[in-house]
Amino acid sequence: NCHWDNSRGSLIVLEGLDRSGKTSQSNSLVSFLKGKGVPVEAWHFPDRSTTVGGMISSYLANKSQLDDRTIHLLFSANRWEKSSLMETKLKSGVTLVVDRYSYSGVAFSAAKGLDIQWCKAPEEGLIAPDLVLYLDIPPEKAAERGGYGSERYEHLDFQQKVASHYTNLHDHTWKVIDACQPAEDIEKQLRELALECISSRRDGKPLSRLWL
Ligand code: TMP
């Protein structure tokens, strides 16, 4: 355990298709970092605990209908309503491991046929991640894992479209991890990449904004 003080926290995002293993990998990563003495919190979008999050949750459960642009803007609003807290935490030195972020927002809505630039626009100005860990799995493999629930987007044909849109979003912050490897191997790679990212924050790099 060394000196994590004085540097801001890192914003580390996990992305991937449904059933790519993101949620268990992010939990495992957070426990590991805690064990190393890193101040860290696990976050998840959509954050279903807010009023906006409740609307999103009901839409995903097919309990309400919203047009594609409306739900897109709600997902984005759900990130905006958390962004000042996110900024405060990061500036106070807390690293955030976030399960899904703006890339899910764009990839899922673009998969419905919405224009990509239109999808990106409401995300502009949100805090940019320092590191995006993309758990790469062929949609067919993810579907074979079973346990696709009954939520709105959990269908193979839709996930295939999402996968193709994700590939257009890769930038210099992305690391693509083969999610077909054994879970322990994935864990190990995520730990190394996260630690490397957190220690390089000592260089004082300021927060940057999407999609600059
Ligand atoms: P979850 O299973 O990670 O809670 O996410 C619920 C679904 O919402 C999942 O199919 C991905 C989708 N989603 C969007 O369509 N837009 C977004 O901005 C986010 C964060 C998730």
mmCIF file of N, CA, C and O and ligand atoms in Angstrom, residues 15-19 22-23 44-48 56-57 59-60 71-72 74-76 78-79 99-110 112 123 151-154 158-159 162 166, ligand 1:
data_model
loop_
_atom_site.group_PDB
_atom_site.id
_atom_site.type_symbol
_atom_site.label_atom_id
_atom_site.label_comp_id
_atom_site.label_asym_id
_atom_site.label_seq_id
_atom_site.Cartn_x
_atom_site.Cartn_y
_atom_site.Cartn_z
ATOM 1 N N GLU A 15 -17.119 -1.542 -20.136
ATOM 2 C CA GLU A 15 -18.163 -1.608 -21.151
ATOM 3 C C GLU A 15 -18.186 -2.992 -21.775
ATOM 4 O O GLU A 15 -17.199 -3.730 -21.719
ATOM 5 N N GLY A 16 -19.301 -3.315 -22.377
ATOM 6 C CA GLY A 16 -19.434 -4.598 -23.067
ATOM 7 C C GLY A 16 -20.898 -4.924 -23.257
ATOM 8 O O GLY A 16 -21.774 -4.261 -22.687
ATOM 9 N N LEU A 17 -21.142 -5.950 -24.047
ATOM 10 C CA LEU A 17 -22.515 -6.399 -24.276
ATOM 11 C C LEU A 17 -23.110 -6.948 -22.983
ATOM 12 O O LEU A 17 -22.369 -7.266 -22.044
ATOM 13 N N ASP A 18 -24.420 -7.100 -22.973
ATOM 14 C CA ASP A 18 -25.064 -7.810 -21.878
ATOM 15 C C ASP A 18 -24.480 -9.221 -21.833
ATOM 16 O O ASP A 18 -24.229 -9.827 -22.871
ATOM 17 N N ARG A 19 -24.214 -9.743 -20.645
ATOM 18 C CA ARG A 19 -23.634 -11.075 -20.406
ATOM 19 C C ARG A 19 -22.148 -11.167 -20.788
ATOM 20 O O ARG A 19 -21.632 -12.259 -21.008
ATOM 21 N N LYS A 22 -19.188 -8.080 -17.306
ATOM 22 C CA LYS A 22 -18.812 -6.766 -16.768
ATOM 23 C C LYS A 22 -19.076 -6.603 -15.284
ATOM 24 O O LYS A 22 -18.237 -6.107 -14.562
ATOM 25 N N THR A 23 -20.285 -6.966 -14.888
ATOM 26 C CA THR A 23 -20.678 -6.662 -13.512
ATOM 27 C C THR A 23 -19.840 -7.438 -12.508
ATOM 28 O O THR A 23 -19.322 -6.854 -11.550
ATOM 29 N N HIS A 44 -22.591 2.283 -11.138
ATOM 30 C CA HIS A 44 -23.251 1.601 -12.248
ATOM 31 C C HIS A 44 -24.245 2.543 -12.914
ATOM 32 O O HIS A 44 -24.973 3.249 -12.233
ATOM 33 N N PHE A 45 -24.223 2.569 -14.252
ATOM 34 C CA PHE A 45 -25.281 3.266 -14.991
ATOM 35 C C PHE A 45 -26.028 2.252 -15.837
ATOM 36 O O PHE A 45 -25.398 1.366 -16.407
ATOM 37 N N PRO A 46 -27.356 2.351 -15.933
ATOM 38 C CA PRO A 46 -28.193 3.358 -15.308
ATOM 39 C C PRO A 46 -28.227 3.225 -13.780
ATOM 40 O O PRO A 46 -28.245 2.115 -13.270
ATOM 41 N N ASP A 47 -28.223 4.391 -13.110
ATOM 42 C CA ASP A 47 -28.411 4.411 -11.665
ATOM 43 C C ASP A 47 -29.925 4.445 -11.432
ATOM 44 O O ASP A 47 -30.568 5.467 -11.606
ATOM 45 N N ARG A 48 -30.457 3.276 -11.069
ATOM 46 C CA ARG A 48 -31.913 3.127 -10.995
ATOM 47 C C ARG A 48 -32.518 3.726 -9.735
ATOM 48 O O ARG A 48 -33.730 3.699 -9.540
ATOM 49 N N ILE A 56 -36.258 4.825 -16.317
ATOM 50 C CA ILE A 56 -35.442 3.958 -17.181
ATOM 51 C C ILE A 56 -35.718 2.492 -16.850
ATOM 52 O O ILE A 56 -35.911 1.655 -17.736
ATOM 53 N N SER A 57 -35.767 2.200 -15.567
ATOM 54 C CA SER A 57 -35.964 0.829 -15.126
ATOM 55 C C SER A 57 -37.309 0.283 -15.607
ATOM 56 O O SER A 57 -37.400 -0.853 -16.086
ATOM 57 N N TYR A 59 -38.983 1.319 -18.194
ATOM 58 C CA TYR A 59 -38.885 1.146 -19.656
ATOM 59 C C TYR A 59 -38.167 -0.165 -19.993
ATOM 60 O O TYR A 59 -38.609 -0.939 -20.845
ATOM 61 N N LEU A 60 -37.061 -0.434 -19.297
ATOM 62 C CA LEU A 60 -36.276 -1.649 -19.595
ATOM 63 C C LEU A 60 -37.082 -2.909 -19.289
ATOM 64 O O LEU A 60 -36.941 -3.927 -19.957
ATOM 65 N N ILE A 71 -35.976 7.992 -24.417
ATOM 66 C CA ILE A 71 -35.220 7.126 -23.494
ATOM 67 C C ILE A 71 -33.726 7.424 -23.605
ATOM 68 O O ILE A 71 -33.000 7.411 -22.605
ATOM 69 N N HIS A 72 -33.278 7.749 -24.808
ATOM 70 C CA HIS A 72 -31.863 8.115 -24.962
ATOM 71 C C HIS A 72 -31.515 9.290 -24.051
ATOM 72 O O HIS A 72 -30.505 9.273 -23.339
ATOM 73 N N LEU A 74 -33.067 10.298 -21.425
ATOM 74 C CA LEU A 74 -33.175 9.946 -19.997
ATOM 75 C C LEU A 74 -31.896 9.251 -19.515
ATOM 76 O O LEU A 74 -31.406 9.535 -18.423
ATOM 77 N N PHE A 75 -31.366 8.341 -20.326
ATOM 78 C CA PHE A 75 -30.099 7.694 -19.946
ATOM 79 C C PHE A 75 -29.007 8.752 -19.764
ATOM 80 O O PHE A 75 -28.202 8.682 -18.834
ATOM 81 N N SER A 76 -29.004 9.730 -20.675
ATOM 82 C CA SER A 76 -28.001 10.778 -20.588
ATOM 83 C C SER A 76 -28.241 11.649 -19.345
ATOM 84 O O SER A 76 -27.300 11.952 -18.590
ATOM 85 N N ASN A 78 -29.522 10.791 -16.656
ATOM 86 C CA ASN A 78 -29.160 9.980 -15.496
ATOM 87 C C ASN A 78 -27.648 10.075 -15.212
ATOM 88 O O ASN A 78 -27.220 10.036 -14.052
ATOM 89 N N ARG A 79 -26.850 10.251 -16.263
ATOM 90 C CA ARG A 79 -25.413 10.493 -16.033
ATOM 91 C C ARG A 79 -25.189 11.931 -15.574
ATOM 92 O O ARG A 79 -24.410 12.180 -14.657
ATOM 93 N N ASP A 99 -19.606 0.675 -14.088
ATOM 94 C CA ASP A 99 -20.149 -0.364 -14.953
ATOM 95 C C ASP A 99 -21.127 0.321 -15.926
ATOM 96 O O ASP A 99 -22.221 0.692 -15.516
ATOM 97 N N ARG A 100 -20.701 0.539 -17.163
ATOM 98 C CA ARG A 100 -21.415 1.243 -18.244
ATOM 99 C C ARG A 100 -21.377 2.755 -18.081
ATOM 100 O O ARG A 100 -21.501 3.289 -16.990
ATOM 101 N N TYR A 101 -21.284 3.422 -19.251
ATOM 102 C CA TYR A 101 -21.239 4.890 -19.266
ATOM 103 C C TYR A 101 -21.752 5.363 -20.623
ATOM 104 O O TYR A 101 -22.576 4.664 -21.243
ATOM 105 N N SER A 102 -21.274 6.506 -21.089
ATOM 106 C CA SER A 102 -21.802 7.099 -22.324
ATOM 107 C C SER A 102 -21.688 6.194 -23.554
ATOM 108 O O SER A 102 -22.464 6.333 -24.500
ATOM 109 N N TYR A 103 -20.709 5.292 -23.545
ATOM 110 C CA TYR A 103 -20.527 4.403 -24.710
ATOM 111 C C TYR A 103 -21.720 3.470 -24.838
ATOM 112 O O TYR A 103 -22.182 3.207 -25.949
ATOM 113 N N SER A 104 -22.233 2.967 -23.701
ATOM 114 C CA SER A 104 -23.476 2.190 -23.740
ATOM 115 C C SER A 104 -24.592 3.062 -24.277
ATOM 116 O O SER A 104 -25.409 2.622 -25.094
ATOM 117 N N GLY A 105 -24.614 4.307 -23.799
ATOM 118 C CA GLY A 105 -25.662 5.226 -24.229
ATOM 119 C C GLY A 105 -25.699 5.341 -25.745
ATOM 120 O O GLY A 105 -26.765 5.222 -26.367
ATOM 121 N N VAL A 106 -24.536 5.542 -26.356
ATOM 122 C CA VAL A 106 -24.480 5.726 -27.806
ATOM 123 C C VAL A 106 -24.690 4.399 -28.543
ATOM 124 O O VAL A 106 -25.481 4.319 -29.480
ATOM 125 N N ALA A 107 -24.000 3.343 -28.099
ATOM 126 C CA ALA A 107 -24.054 2.073 -28.849
ATOM 127 C C ALA A 107 -25.476 1.487 -28.865
ATOM 128 O O ALA A 107 -25.942 1.003 -29.900
ATOM 129 N N PHE A 108 -26.162 1.548 -27.726
ATOM 130 C CA PHE A 108 -27.510 0.953 -27.674
ATOM 131 C C PHE A 108 -28.520 1.775 -28.467
ATOM 132 O O PHE A 108 -29.380 1.219 -29.147
ATOM 133 N N SER A 109 -28.426 3.099 -28.395
ATOM 134 C CA SER A 109 -29.395 3.917 -29.136
ATOM 135 C C SER A 109 -29.095 3.900 -30.635
ATOM 136 O O SER A 109 -30.016 3.855 -31.445
ATOM 137 N N ALA A 110 -27.802 3.921 -30.993
ATOM 138 C CA ALA A 110 -27.442 3.872 -32.412
ATOM 139 C C ALA A 110 -27.886 2.544 -33.024
ATOM 140 O O ALA A 110 -28.256 2.475 -34.195
ATOM 141 N N LYS A 112 -30.542 1.171 -32.590
ATOM 142 C CA LYS A 112 -31.953 1.304 -32.984
ATOM 143 C C LYS A 112 -32.100 2.098 -34.269
ATOM 144 O O LYS A 112 -33.215 2.295 -34.747
ATOM 145 N N GLU A 123 -24.134 13.747 -24.477
ATOM 146 C CA GLU A 123 -23.048 13.233 -23.611
ATOM 147 C C GLU A 123 -21.887 14.228 -23.545
ATOM 148 O O GLU A 123 -21.009 14.109 -22.686
ATOM 149 N N GLU A 151 -35.229 -8.350 -20.006
ATOM 150 C CA GLU A 151 -35.207 -6.921 -20.287
ATOM 151 C C GLU A 151 -35.187 -6.662 -21.781
ATOM 152 O O GLU A 151 -34.798 -7.492 -22.583
ATOM 153 N N ARG A 152 -35.602 -5.469 -22.098
ATOM 154 C CA ARG A 152 -35.864 -5.044 -23.459
ATOM 155 C C ARG A 152 -34.759 -5.343 -24.483
ATOM 156 O O ARG A 152 -35.052 -5.724 -25.603
ATOM 157 N N TYR A 153 -33.509 -5.147 -24.117
ATOM 158 C CA TYR A 153 -32.441 -5.239 -25.121
ATOM 159 C C TYR A 153 -31.768 -6.611 -25.173
ATOM 160 O O TYR A 153 -30.820 -6.798 -25.925
ATOM 161 N N GLU A 154 -32.242 -7.549 -24.371
ATOM 162 C CA GLU A 154 -31.541 -8.820 -24.240
ATOM 163 C C GLU A 154 -31.966 -9.836 -25.306
ATOM 164 O O GLU A 154 -32.576 -10.855 -25.009
ATOM 165 N N PHE A 158 -30.360 -7.788 -31.585
ATOM 166 C CA PHE A 158 -30.106 -6.427 -31.130
ATOM 167 C C PHE A 158 -28.667 -6.284 -30.610
ATOM 168 O O PHE A 158 -27.965 -5.323 -30.925
ATOM 169 N N GLN A 159 -28.207 -7.278 -29.850
ATOM 170 C CA GLN A 159 -26.841 -7.231 -29.292
ATOM 171 C C GLN A 159 -25.796 -7.216 -30.417
ATOM 172 O O GLN A 159 -24.736 -6.621 -30.277
ATOM 173 N N VAL A 162 -25.523 -3.693 -31.445
ATOM 174 C CA VAL A 162 -24.819 -2.926 -30.403
ATOM 175 C C VAL A 162 -23.318 -3.143 -30.542
ATOM 176 O O VAL A 162 -22.527 -2.189 -30.516
ATOM 177 N N TYR A 166 -20.348 -0.362 -30.863
ATOM 178 C CA TYR A 166 -19.264 -0.207 -29.880
ATOM 179 C C TYR A 166 -17.918 -0.050 -30.587
ATOM 180 O O TYR A 166 -17.088 0.761 -30.186
HETATM 181 P P1 TMP B 1 -27.618 -2.883 -17.016
HETATM 182 O O1 TMP B 1 -28.076 -4.275 -17.319
HETATM 183 O O2 TMP B 1 -26.144 -2.715 -17.037
HETATM 184 O O3 TMP B 1 -28.277 -2.306 -15.782
HETATM 185 O O4 TMP B 1 -28.130 -1.968 -18.214
HETATM 186 C C1 TMP B 1 -29.480 -2.025 -18.599
HETATM 187 C C2 TMP B 1 -29.616 -1.905 -20.084
HETATM 188 O O5 TMP B 1 -29.586 -0.547 -20.475
HETATM 189 C C3 TMP B 1 -28.548 -2.635 -20.878
HETATM 190 O O6 TMP B 1 -29.200 -3.431 -21.874
HETATM 191 C C4 TMP B 1 -27.782 -1.516 -21.536
HETATM 192 C C5 TMP B 1 -28.777 -0.391 -21.626
HETATM 193 N N1 TMP B 1 -28.210 0.971 -21.593
HETATM 194 C C6 TMP B 1 -28.564 1.887 -22.580
HETATM 195 O O7 TMP B 1 -29.289 1.553 -23.508
HETATM 196 N N2 TMP B 1 -28.085 3.164 -22.498
HETATM 197 C C7 TMP B 1 -27.279 3.580 -21.475
HETATM 198 O O8 TMP B 1 -26.865 4.745 -21.437
HETATM 199 C C8 TMP B 1 -26.921 2.622 -20.451
HETATM 200 C C9 TMP B 1 -26.049 3.041 -19.313
HETATM 201 C C10 TMP B 1 -27.413 1.334 -20.550
#
